[in-house]
PDB file of C-alpha atoms in Angstrom:
ATOM      1  CA  MET A1382      -7.274   2.859  14.659  1.00  0.00           C
ATOM      2  CA  ARG A1383      -9.801   3.204  11.850  1.00  0.00           C
ATOM      3  CA  ALA A1384      -9.187   5.362   8.802  1.00  0.00           C
ATOM      4  CA  LYS A1385     -11.276   6.220   5.756  1.00  0.00           C
ATOM      5  CA  TYR A1386      -9.903   7.318   2.388  1.00  0.00           C
ATOM      6  CA  ILE A1387     -11.433   8.586  -0.822  1.00  0.00           C
ATOM      7  CA  PHE A1388      -9.836   7.967  -4.225  1.00  0.00           C
ATOM      8  CA  SER A1389     -10.353  10.182  -7.249  1.00  0.00           C
ATOM      9  CA  TRP A1390      -9.410   9.598 -10.864  1.00  0.00           C
ATOM     10  CA  SER A1391      -8.693  12.601 -13.092  1.00  0.00           C
ATOM     11  CA  GLY A1392     -10.831  14.745 -10.791  1.00  0.00           C
ATOM     12  CA  PHE A1393     -13.785  12.328 -10.476  1.00  0.00           C
ATOM     13  CA  PRO A1394     -14.544  10.558  -7.155  1.00  0.00           C
ATOM     14  CA  GLY A1395     -13.602   6.957  -7.876  1.00  0.00           C
ATOM     15  CA  ALA A1396     -13.552   4.788  -4.763  1.00  0.00           C
ATOM     16  CA  ASN A1397     -13.936   4.648  -1.000  1.00  0.00           C
ATOM     17  CA  ALA A1398     -11.598   2.668   1.255  1.00  0.00           C
ATOM     18  CA  GLU A1399     -11.626   1.790   4.942  1.00  0.00           C
ATOM     19  CA  VAL A1400      -8.635   0.565   6.946  1.00  0.00           C
ATOM     20  CA  ARG A1401      -8.606  -0.965  10.428  1.00  0.00           C
ATOM     21  CA  LEU A1402      -5.273  -1.369  12.237  1.00  0.00           C
ATOM     22  CA  THR A1403      -5.118  -3.617  15.308  1.00  0.00           C
ATOM     23  CA  LYS A1404      -2.665  -5.491  17.506  1.00  0.00           C
ATOM     24  CA  PRO A1405      -4.342  -8.880  18.072  1.00  0.00           C
ATOM     25  CA  SER A1406      -1.374 -10.165  20.100  1.00  0.00           C
ATOM     26  CA  GLY A1407       1.853  -8.897  21.596  1.00  0.00           C
ATOM     27  CA  ASP A1408       3.958 -10.020  18.647  1.00  0.00           C
ATOM     28  CA  ARG A1409       1.589  -9.277  15.763  1.00  0.00           C
ATOM     29  CA  VAL A1410       0.026  -6.212  14.159  1.00  0.00           C
ATOM     30  CA  GLN A1411      -2.714  -6.465  11.567  1.00  0.00           C
ATOM     31  CA  LEU A1412      -4.377  -4.505   8.766  1.00  0.00           C
ATOM     32  CA  ASP A1413      -7.911  -5.187   7.553  1.00  0.00           C
ATOM     33  CA  GLY A1414      -9.018  -3.062   4.628  1.00  0.00           C
ATOM     34  CA  SER A1415     -11.699  -2.798   1.972  1.00  0.00           C
ATOM     35  CA  ILE A1416     -12.160  -0.710  -1.170  1.00  0.00           C
ATOM     36  CA  HIS A1417     -15.130  -0.169  -3.514  1.00  0.00           C
ATOM     37  CA  THR A1418     -15.477   1.901  -6.668  1.00  0.00           C
ATOM     38  CA  ILE A1419     -18.284   4.471  -6.591  1.00  0.00           C
ATOM     39  CA  GLY A1420     -20.279   6.789  -8.841  1.00  0.00           C
ATOM     40  CA  LEU A1421     -19.372   7.207 -12.502  1.00  0.00           C
ATOM     41  CA  VAL A1422     -16.215   5.145 -12.110  1.00  0.00           C
ATOM     42  CA  ARG A1423     -18.256   2.190 -10.826  1.00  0.00           C
ATOM     43  CA  THR A1424     -20.434   2.223 -13.936  1.00  0.00           C
ATOM     44  CA  LEU A1425     -17.263   1.846 -16.004  1.00  0.00           C
ATOM     45  CA  TRP A1426     -15.264  -0.389 -13.652  1.00  0.00           C
ATOM     46  CA  LYS A1427     -17.152  -2.262 -10.932  1.00  0.00           C
ATOM     47  CA  PHE A1428     -14.565  -3.331  -8.396  1.00  0.00           C
ATOM     48  CA  ASP A1429     -14.709  -4.513  -4.773  1.00  0.00           C
ATOM     49  CA  GLY A1430     -11.673  -5.657  -2.841  1.00  0.00           C
ATOM     50  CA  THR A1431     -10.493  -6.630   0.619  1.00  0.00           C
ATOM     51  CA  GLN A1432      -7.060  -7.146   2.102  1.00  0.00           C
ATOM     52  CA  ASN A1433      -5.947  -8.688   5.385  1.00  0.00           C
ATOM     53  CA  ALA A1434      -2.253  -8.490   6.256  1.00  0.00           C
ATOM     54  CA  SER A1435      -0.212  -9.180   9.368  1.00  0.00           C
ATOM     55  CA  ALA A1436       3.362  -8.378  10.398  1.00  0.00           C
ATOM     56  CA  ASN A1437       5.715  -9.046  13.279  1.00  0.00           C
ATOM     57  CA  ALA A1438       5.356  -6.213  15.786  1.00  0.00           C
ATOM     58  CA  SER A1439       9.067  -6.252  16.718  1.00  0.00           C
ATOM     59  CA  THR A1440      10.817  -6.777  13.370  1.00  0.00           C
ATOM     60  CA  LEU A1441       8.070  -5.244  11.156  1.00  0.00           C
ATOM     61  CA  GLN A1442       8.573  -8.159   8.777  1.00  0.00           C
ATOM     62  CA  PRO A1443       5.467  -9.452   6.956  1.00  0.00           C
ATOM     63  CA  ILE A1444       3.846 -12.730   8.017  1.00  0.00           C
ATOM     64  CA  GLU A1445       0.938 -13.284   5.649  1.00  0.00           C
ATOM     65  CA  MET A1446      -1.459 -11.453   3.365  1.00  0.00           C
ATOM     66  CA  LYS A1447      -4.787 -12.357   1.761  1.00  0.00           C
ATOM     67  CA  GLN A1448      -6.299 -10.213  -0.962  1.00  0.00           C
ATOM     68  CA  VAL A1449      -9.706 -10.738  -2.590  1.00  0.00           C
ATOM     69  CA  GLU A1450     -10.615  -8.809  -5.753  1.00  0.00           C
ATOM     70  CA  ASN A1451     -14.053  -8.905  -7.398  1.00  0.00           C
ATOM     71  CA  LEU A1452     -14.039  -7.346 -10.862  1.00  0.00           C
ATOM     72  CA  ARG A1453     -17.257  -7.755 -12.823  1.00  0.00           C
ATOM     73  CA  ASN A1454     -17.700 -11.543 -13.188  1.00  0.00           C
ATOM     74  CA  LYS A1455     -14.220 -12.550 -12.033  1.00  0.00           C
ATOM     75  CA  LYS A1456     -12.963 -13.173  -8.514  1.00  0.00           C
ATOM     76  CA  THR A1457      -9.227 -13.272  -7.763  1.00  0.00           C
ATOM     77  CA  VAL A1458      -7.857 -14.469  -4.422  1.00  0.00           C
ATOM     78  CA  THR A1459      -4.160 -13.953  -3.696  1.00  0.00           C
ATOM     79  CA  VAL A1460      -2.470 -15.388  -0.606  1.00  0.00           C
ATOM     80  CA  LEU A1461       1.098 -14.538   0.396  1.00  0.00           C
ATOM     81  CA  SER A1462       3.056 -16.500   3.023  1.00  0.00           C
ATOM     82  CA  PHE A1463       6.355 -14.958   4.105  1.00  0.00           C
ATOM     83  CA  ASP A1464       9.311 -16.684   5.760  1.00  0.00           C
ATOM     84  CA  SER A1465      12.941 -15.834   6.507  1.00  0.00           C
ATOM     85  CA  THR A1466      14.087 -16.420   2.911  1.00  0.00           C
ATOM     86  CA  GLY A1467      11.239 -14.977   0.861  1.00  0.00           C
ATOM     87  CA  VAL A1468       7.581 -15.422  -0.052  1.00  0.00           C
ATOM     88  CA  SER A1469       5.243 -18.023  -1.533  1.00  0.00           C
ATOM     89  CA  SER A1470       2.341 -16.689  -3.589  1.00  0.00           C
ATOM     90  CA  LYS A1471      -0.881 -18.514  -4.528  1.00  0.00           C
ATOM     91  CA  GLU A1472      -3.305 -16.838  -6.928  1.00  0.00           C
ATOM     92  CA  THR A1473      -6.711 -18.341  -7.713  1.00  0.00           C
ATOM     93  CA  GLU A1474      -9.177 -16.970 -10.285  1.00  0.00           C
ATOM     94  CA  THR A1475     -12.866 -17.871 -10.480  1.00  0.00           C
ATOM     95  CA  PRO A1476     -13.869 -18.806 -13.109  1.00  0.00           C
ATOM     96  CA  GLY A1477     -10.504 -20.169 -14.160  1.00  0.00           C
ATOM     97  CA  LYS A1478      -8.157 -23.087 -14.060  1.00  0.00           C
ATOM     98  CA  GLY A1479      -5.969 -24.255 -11.160  1.00  0.00           C
ATOM     99  CA  PRO A1480      -4.147 -21.799  -8.899  1.00  0.00           C
ATOM    100  CA  LYS A1481      -0.904 -20.122  -9.943  1.00  0.00           C
ATOM    101  CA  VAL A1482       1.833 -20.777  -7.391  1.00  0.00           C
ATOM    102  CA  ARG A1483       4.962 -18.644  -7.328  1.00  0.00           C
ATOM    103  CA  ARG A1484       8.061 -18.418  -5.159  1.00  0.00           C
ATOM    104  CA  PHE A1485      10.364 -15.411  -4.749  1.00  0.00           C
ATOM    105  CA  ASP A1486      13.443 -15.697  -2.533  1.00  0.00           C
ATOM    106  CA  PHE A1487      14.878 -12.491  -1.132  1.00  0.00           C
ATOM    107  CA  PRO A1488      15.825 -11.614   2.462  1.00  0.00           C
ATOM    108  CA  HIS A1489      14.161  -8.623   4.156  1.00  0.00           C
ATOM    109  CA  LEU A1490      11.183  -8.630   1.798  1.00  0.00           C
ATOM    110  CA  PHE A1491       8.091  -6.482   2.442  1.00  0.00           C
ATOM    111  CA  ASP A1492       4.451  -6.425   1.407  1.00  0.00           C
ATOM    112  CA  LEU A1493       2.524  -3.136   1.153  1.00  0.00           C
ATOM    113  CA  TYR A1494       1.508  -3.024   4.824  1.00  0.00           C
ATOM    114  CA  SER A1495       4.901  -3.926   6.289  1.00  0.00           C
ATOM    115  CA  SER A1496       6.679  -1.544   3.894  1.00  0.00           C
ATOM    116  CA  LEU A1497       4.650   1.346   5.326  1.00  0.00           C
ATOM    117  CA  LEU A1498       5.394   0.179   8.880  1.00  0.00           C
ATOM    118  CA  TYR A1499       9.095   0.062   8.052  1.00  0.00           C
ATOM    119  CA  LEU A1500       9.163   3.535   6.500  1.00  0.00           C
ATOM    120  CA  ARG A1501       7.312   5.006   9.490  1.00  0.00           C
ATOM    121  CA  SER A1502      10.063   3.658  11.755  1.00  0.00           C
ATOM    122  CA  GLN A1503      12.901   5.447   9.926  1.00  0.00           C
ATOM    123  CA  PRO A1504      14.327   8.922  10.745  1.00  0.00           C
ATOM    124  CA  LEU A1505      13.233  10.211   7.292  1.00  0.00           C
ATOM    125  CA  GLN A1506      15.624  13.120   7.103  1.00  0.00           C
ATOM    126  CA  ASP A1507      15.238  15.516   4.172  1.00  0.00           C
ATOM    127  CA  ARG A1508      16.797  14.214   0.921  1.00  0.00           C
ATOM    128  CA  SER A1509      17.407  10.789   2.443  1.00  0.00           C
ATOM    129  CA  ILE A1510      16.692   7.761   0.246  1.00  0.00           C
ATOM    130  CA  GLN A1511      15.249   4.368   1.157  1.00  0.00           C
ATOM    131  CA  ARG A1512      15.376   1.394  -1.196  1.00  0.00           C
ATOM    132  CA  ILE A1513      13.338  -1.687  -0.317  1.00  0.00           C
ATOM    133  CA  VAL A1514      12.052  -4.743  -2.173  1.00  0.00           C
ATOM    134  CA  VAL A1515       8.258  -5.063  -2.079  1.00  0.00           C
ATOM    135  CA  TYR A1516       6.097  -8.039  -3.086  1.00  0.00           C
ATOM    136  CA  PRO A1517       2.518  -6.728  -3.100  1.00  0.00           C
ATOM    137  CA  ALA A1518       0.765  -9.644  -4.827  1.00  0.00           C
ATOM    138  CA  THR A1519       2.375 -11.640  -7.651  1.00  0.00           C
ATOM    139  CA  SER A1520       5.596  -9.795  -8.581  1.00  0.00           C
ATOM    140  CA  ALA A1521       8.534  -8.147  -6.834  1.00  0.00           C
ATOM    141  CA  TYR A1522       9.452  -4.478  -7.173  1.00  0.00           C
ATOM    142  CA  LEU A1523      12.334  -2.286  -6.104  1.00  0.00           C
ATOM    143  CA  ALA A1524      10.834   0.771  -4.420  1.00  0.00           C
ATOM    144  CA  THR A1525      12.973   3.907  -4.258  1.00  0.00           C
ATOM    145  CA  ILE A1526      11.623   6.430  -1.767  1.00  0.00           C
ATOM    146  CA  THR A1527      13.190   9.899  -1.614  1.00  0.00           C
ATOM    147  CA  VAL A1528      12.275  12.336   1.166  1.00  0.00           C
ATOM    148  CA  LEU A1529      11.573  15.624  -0.632  1.00  0.00           C
ATOM    149  CA  GLY A1530      11.085  17.711   2.499  1.00  0.00           C
ATOM    150  CA  ARG A1531       8.522  19.020   4.956  1.00  0.00           C
ATOM    151  CA  GLU A1532       5.409  21.054   4.225  1.00  0.00           C
ATOM    152  CA  ARG A1533       2.018  22.007   5.602  1.00  0.00           C
ATOM    153  CA  LEU A1534      -0.874  20.113   4.011  1.00  0.00           C
ATOM    154  CA  ALA A1535      -4.662  20.255   4.244  1.00  0.00           C
ATOM    155  CA  VAL A1536      -6.709  17.112   3.557  1.00  0.00           C
ATOM    156  CA  PRO A1537     -10.366  16.376   4.406  1.00  0.00           C
ATOM    157  CA  SER A1538      -9.410  14.993   7.836  1.00  0.00           C
ATOM    158  CA  GLY A1539      -7.519  18.165   8.855  1.00  0.00           C
ATOM    159  CA  THR A1540      -4.349  20.203   8.382  1.00  0.00           C
ATOM    160  CA  TYR A1541      -1.005  18.616   9.203  1.00  0.00           C
ATOM    161  CA  ASN A1542       2.730  19.136   9.209  1.00  0.00           C
ATOM    162  CA  THR A1543       3.883  16.504   6.739  1.00  0.00           C
ATOM    163  CA  ILE A1544       6.822  14.593   5.318  1.00  0.00           C
ATOM    164  CA  LYS A1545       6.727  14.514   1.512  1.00  0.00           C
ATOM    165  CA  PHE A1546       8.126  11.603  -0.537  1.00  0.00           C
ATOM    166  CA  ASP A1547       8.798  10.739  -4.117  1.00  0.00           C
ATOM    167  CA  LEU A1548       8.090   7.050  -4.905  1.00  0.00           C
ATOM    168  CA  GLN A1549       9.416   5.174  -7.921  1.00  0.00           C
ATOM    169  CA  LEU A1550       8.979   1.469  -8.709  1.00  0.00           C
ATOM    170  CA  SER A1551      11.009  -0.879 -10.903  1.00  0.00           C
ATOM    171  CA  LYS A1552       9.858  -4.430 -11.547  1.00  0.00           C
ATOM    172  CA  ILE A1553      12.341  -7.171 -10.672  1.00  0.00           C
ATOM    173  CA  GLY A1554      12.489  -9.640 -13.551  1.00  0.00           C
ATOM    174  CA  LYS A1555      13.006 -13.395 -13.512  1.00  0.00           C
ATOM    175  CA  THR A1556      16.788 -13.012 -13.674  1.00  0.00           C
ATOM    176  CA  ARG A1557      16.715 -10.123 -11.152  1.00  0.00           C
ATOM    177  CA  GLU A1558      17.085  -7.439 -13.802  1.00  0.00           C
ATOM    178  CA  LEU A1559      15.177  -4.191 -13.251  1.00  0.00           C
ATOM    179  CA  GLU A1560      12.377  -3.411 -15.689  1.00  0.00           C
ATOM    180  CA  PRO A1561      10.126  -0.348 -16.038  1.00  0.00           C
ATOM    181  CA  HIS A1562       6.700  -0.690 -14.427  1.00  0.00           C
ATOM    182  CA  ARG A1563       4.208  -0.850 -17.292  1.00  0.00           C
ATOM    183  CA  LYS A1564       1.281   0.739 -15.433  1.00  0.00           C
ATOM    184  CA  PHE A1565       2.864   2.897 -12.728  1.00  0.00           C
ATOM    185  CA  ARG A1566       5.009   5.947 -13.494  1.00  0.00           C
ATOM    186  CA  ARG A1567       5.656   7.604 -10.130  1.00  0.00           C
ATOM    187  CA  ALA A1568       3.857   8.873  -7.038  1.00  0.00           C
ATOM    188  CA  THR A1569       4.108  11.601  -4.445  1.00  0.00           C
ATOM    189  CA  VAL A1570       3.226  10.586  -0.884  1.00  0.00           C
ATOM    190  CA  TRP A1571       2.576  12.646   2.247  1.00  0.00           C
ATOM    191  CA  ILE A1572       2.562  11.320   5.825  1.00  0.00           C
ATOM    192  CA  SER A1573       2.046  13.308   9.022  1.00  0.00           C
ATOM    193  CA  ASP A1574       5.236  14.608  10.615  1.00  0.00           C
ATOM    194  CA  ASP A1575       4.415  13.432  14.134  1.00  0.00           C
ATOM    195  CA  ALA A1576       4.511  10.281  16.234  1.00  0.00           C
ATOM    196  CA  ASP A1577       1.552   8.765  14.356  1.00  0.00           C
ATOM    197  CA  ARG A1578       2.962   9.263  10.856  1.00  0.00           C
ATOM    198  CA  LEU A1579      -0.429   8.796   9.280  1.00  0.00           C
ATOM    199  CA  LEU A1580      -0.699   8.184   5.559  1.00  0.00           C
ATOM    200  CA  LEU A1581      -2.452  11.382   4.460  1.00  0.00           C
ATOM    201  CA  LYS A1582      -2.261  11.642   0.688  1.00  0.00           C
ATOM    202  CA  VAL A1583      -0.999   9.775  -2.368  1.00  0.00           C
ATOM    203  CA  GLN A1584      -0.911  11.266  -5.854  1.00  0.00           C
ATOM    204  CA  ALA A1585       0.054   8.650  -8.438  1.00  0.00           C
ATOM    205  CA  GLN A1586       0.717   8.899 -12.157  1.00  0.00           C
ATOM    206  CA  ILE A1587      -0.479   5.654 -13.734  1.00  0.00           C
ATOM    207  CA  PHE A1588      -1.409   4.416 -17.210  1.00  0.00           C
ATOM    208  CA  VAL A1589      -4.981   5.769 -17.045  1.00  0.00           C
ATOM    209  CA  GLY A1590      -4.042   9.205 -15.691  1.00  0.00           C
ATOM    210  CA  THR A1591      -3.717  10.700 -12.209  1.00  0.00           C
ATOM    211  CA  VAL A1592      -5.128   8.878  -9.188  1.00  0.00           C
ATOM    212  CA  LEU A1593      -5.430  10.723  -5.875  1.00  0.00           C
ATOM    213  CA  ALA A1594      -6.077   9.224  -2.436  1.00  0.00           C
ATOM    214  CA  GLU A1595      -6.743  11.398   0.634  1.00  0.00           C
ATOM    215  CA  LEU A1596      -7.491  10.675   4.279  1.00  0.00           C
ATOM    216  CA  GLN A1597     -11.129  11.488   5.056  1.00  0.00           C
ATOM    217  CA  SER A1598     -11.230  10.652   8.743  1.00  0.00           C
ATOM    218  CA  VAL A1599      -9.287   8.811  11.426  1.00  0.00           C
ATOM    219  CA  GLU A1600     -10.404   7.434  14.787  1.00  0.00           C
ATOM    220  CA  PHE A1601      -8.111   6.010  17.440  1.00  0.00           C
ATOM    221  CA  ASP A1602      -9.352   3.294  19.796  1.00  0.00           C
ATOM    222  CA  ASP A1603      -7.302   4.960  22.526  1.00  0.00           C
ATOM    223  CA  PRO A1604      -7.441   8.745  21.983  1.00  0.00           C
ATOM    224  CA  LYS A1605      -4.449   9.212  24.284  1.00  0.00           C
ATOM    225  CA  SER A1606      -2.290   7.374  21.736  1.00  0.00           C
ATOM    226  CA  ALA A1607      -2.919   9.954  19.035  1.00  0.00           C
ATOM    227  CA  SER A1608      -0.480  12.806  18.516  1.00  0.00           C
ATOM    228  CA  PRO A1609      -1.765  16.370  18.960  1.00  0.00           C
TER     229      PRO A1609
END
């Protein structure tokens, strides 16, 4: 499927994102995404990014992720390689010195893409809580996801029955202690309450204010696979 999102910052349109989900082989699913700041926000913060991530179709465990960020005159490339015991991270900045290589060992670790796949697979009963360890780029976080309930929601792509979550993140320190996230406070997330469980809306409280992401459109390669 293909999905388009729009991000806004404190009420101003801030960025456009496109996501393409495919199954290149029987044992692998893949995400290819891009994001670009727009309008007034782009004059203040010119940013272009891409992400390519793959996961095991059966276990939903991450395999690899490559993220490219272009911010003004700096380019940052982050590559994650997952295995059964954890993840190896390689971050390269241009201009800059040699790459930063990190290793984090933890079983059942997720990146952003595989964490969403995992959550979609759960029953998600009201008031239930999921706790998972996520390694999105260069650090590990404990994500606590609480199902707040069900509600009807309208976004640009349509009106849906939804499952509403509360998301909180704690950084995992070098000695595995939990630390407050310096830039992220909390977020509310809505996904469709159907077989597709589409990511519809995210409202996040971060250090620069409120950031909102909403689904603009979605197109399935096989329309029969989409839920009514």
